[in-house]
GROMACS .gro file of C-alpha atoms in nm:
model
  108
    1UNK     CA    1   9.011   2.978   5.794
    2UNK     CA    2   9.041   3.265   5.541
    3UNK     CA    3   9.355   3.116   5.395
    4UNK     CA    4   9.183   2.779   5.342
    5UNK     CA    5   8.878   2.938   5.186
    6UNK     CA    6   9.089   3.141   4.943
    7UNK     CA    7   9.317   2.849   4.859
    8UNK     CA    8   9.013   2.635   4.772
    9UNK     CA    9   8.874   2.899   4.535
   10UNK     CA   10   9.217   2.959   4.378
   11UNK     CA   11   9.265   2.584   4.329
   12UNK     CA   12   8.939   2.557   4.139
   13UNK     CA   13   8.997   2.872   3.931
   14UNK     CA   14   9.358   2.785   3.845
   15UNK     CA   15   9.251   2.445   3.725
   16UNK     CA   16   9.068   2.648   3.457
   17UNK     CA   17   9.365   2.869   3.395
   18UNK     CA   18   9.211   3.177   3.561
   19UNK     CA   19   9.305   3.423   3.836
   20UNK     CA   20   8.992   3.556   4.007
   21UNK     CA   21   8.957   3.851   4.244
   22UNK     CA   22   8.898   3.745   4.604
   23UNK     CA   23   8.859   3.913   4.939
   24UNK     CA   24   8.781   3.754   5.269
   25UNK     CA   25   8.678   3.853   5.621
   26UNK     CA   26   8.671   3.637   5.934
   27UNK     CA   27   8.401   3.678   6.197
   28UNK     CA   28   8.435   3.517   6.538
   29UNK     CA   29   8.081   3.587   6.651
   30UNK     CA   30   7.728   3.522   6.541
   31UNK     CA   31   7.421   3.744   6.517
   32UNK     CA   32   7.354   3.697   6.889
   33UNK     CA   33   7.717   3.786   6.971
   34UNK     CA   34   7.783   3.420   7.049
   35UNK     CA   35   8.109   3.236   6.961
   36UNK     CA   36   8.060   3.135   6.599
   37UNK     CA   37   8.379   3.154   6.391
   38UNK     CA   38   8.308   3.175   6.017
   39UNK     CA   39   8.434   3.342   5.704
   40UNK     CA   40   8.276   3.562   5.448
   41UNK     CA   41   8.431   3.542   5.103
   42UNK     CA   42   8.356   3.745   4.790
   43UNK     CA   43   8.494   3.628   4.459
   44UNK     CA   44   8.454   3.769   4.111
   45UNK     CA   45   8.232   3.576   3.866
   46UNK     CA   46   8.529   3.554   3.634
   47UNK     CA   47   8.904   3.581   3.615
   48UNK     CA   48   9.195   3.671   3.397
   49UNK     CA   49   9.363   3.408   3.184
   50UNK     CA   50   9.738   3.402   3.099
   51UNK     CA   51   9.674   3.648   2.813
   52UNK     CA   52   9.496   3.899   3.041
   53UNK     CA   53   9.156   3.822   2.893
   54UNK     CA   54   8.852   3.812   3.122
   55UNK     CA   55   8.670   3.481   3.127
   56UNK     CA   56   8.352   3.376   3.311
   57UNK     CA   57   8.395   3.148   3.606
   58UNK     CA   58   8.151   2.957   3.828
   59UNK     CA   59   8.207   2.723   4.118
   60UNK     CA   60   8.028   2.401   4.202
   61UNK     CA   61   7.893   2.467   4.559
   62UNK     CA   62   7.891   2.104   4.675
   63UNK     CA   63   8.244   2.036   4.545
   64UNK     CA   64   8.374   2.351   4.703
   65UNK     CA   65   8.206   2.270   5.040
   66UNK     CA   66   8.341   1.919   5.033
   67UNK     CA   67   8.694   2.037   4.964
   68UNK     CA   68   8.667   2.309   5.230
   69UNK     CA   69   8.551   2.056   5.495
   70UNK     CA   70   8.826   1.814   5.403
   71UNK     CA   71   9.095   2.079   5.419
   72UNK     CA   72   8.963   2.219   5.748
   73UNK     CA   73   8.953   1.868   5.898
   74UNK     CA   74   9.311   1.806   5.787
   75UNK     CA   75   9.423   2.141   5.939
   76UNK     CA   76   9.262   2.059   6.272
   77UNK     CA   77   9.392   1.703   6.285
   78UNK     CA   78   9.745   1.829   6.217
   79UNK     CA   79   9.717   2.094   6.487
   80UNK     CA   80   9.583   1.842   6.742
   81UNK     CA   81   9.858   1.592   6.657
   82UNK     CA   82  10.109   1.869   6.728
   83UNK     CA   83   9.969   1.921   7.074
   84UNK     CA   84   9.695   2.183   7.026
   85UNK     CA   85   9.428   2.124   7.294
   86UNK     CA   86   9.068   2.096   7.185
   87UNK     CA   87   8.854   2.366   7.347
   88UNK     CA   88   8.614   2.220   7.603
   89UNK     CA   89   8.314   2.363   7.412
   90UNK     CA   90   8.408   2.150   7.108
   91UNK     CA   91   8.434   1.816   7.295
   92UNK     CA   92   8.060   1.777   7.292
   93UNK     CA   93   7.955   1.623   6.957
   94UNK     CA   94   7.735   1.845   6.743
   95UNK     CA   95   7.527   1.762   6.438
   96UNK     CA   96   7.834   1.765   6.205
   97UNK     CA   97   8.045   1.534   6.428
   98UNK     CA   98   7.938   1.214   6.251
   99UNK     CA   99   8.012   1.357   5.909
  100UNK     CA  100   8.367   1.469   5.993
  101UNK     CA  101   8.485   1.111   6.045
  102UNK     CA  102   8.336   1.004   5.710
  103UNK     CA  103   8.495   1.267   5.486
  104UNK     CA  104   8.707   1.136   5.200
  105UNK     CA  105   8.958   1.323   4.997
  106UNK     CA  106   8.770   1.573   4.767
  107UNK     CA  107   8.793   1.584   4.393
  108UNK     CA  108   8.712   1.881   4.173
   0.00000   0.00000   0.00000
């Protein structure tokens, strides 16, 4: 999950010719110590261009979320097609289940 999050941010930044600073942490639990895998990502509000100059950088939240969801879906579909079993707890459809089937390739 961290790799996908970082790759999405780098993709958007590099399209603008910038290298941002990024660090990421994965948590497998929620506030109530329940199973809730998620990532925390911190990224600089700018990046270095090819001349080493600092330039401001911002990200479009909706575009980044769409790209993240698409890439995560693709990763899971690939893993399942290669024989990874879906955990029993994920076989019950949640509120996002309907949206996963409707995702289209993202554009930034």
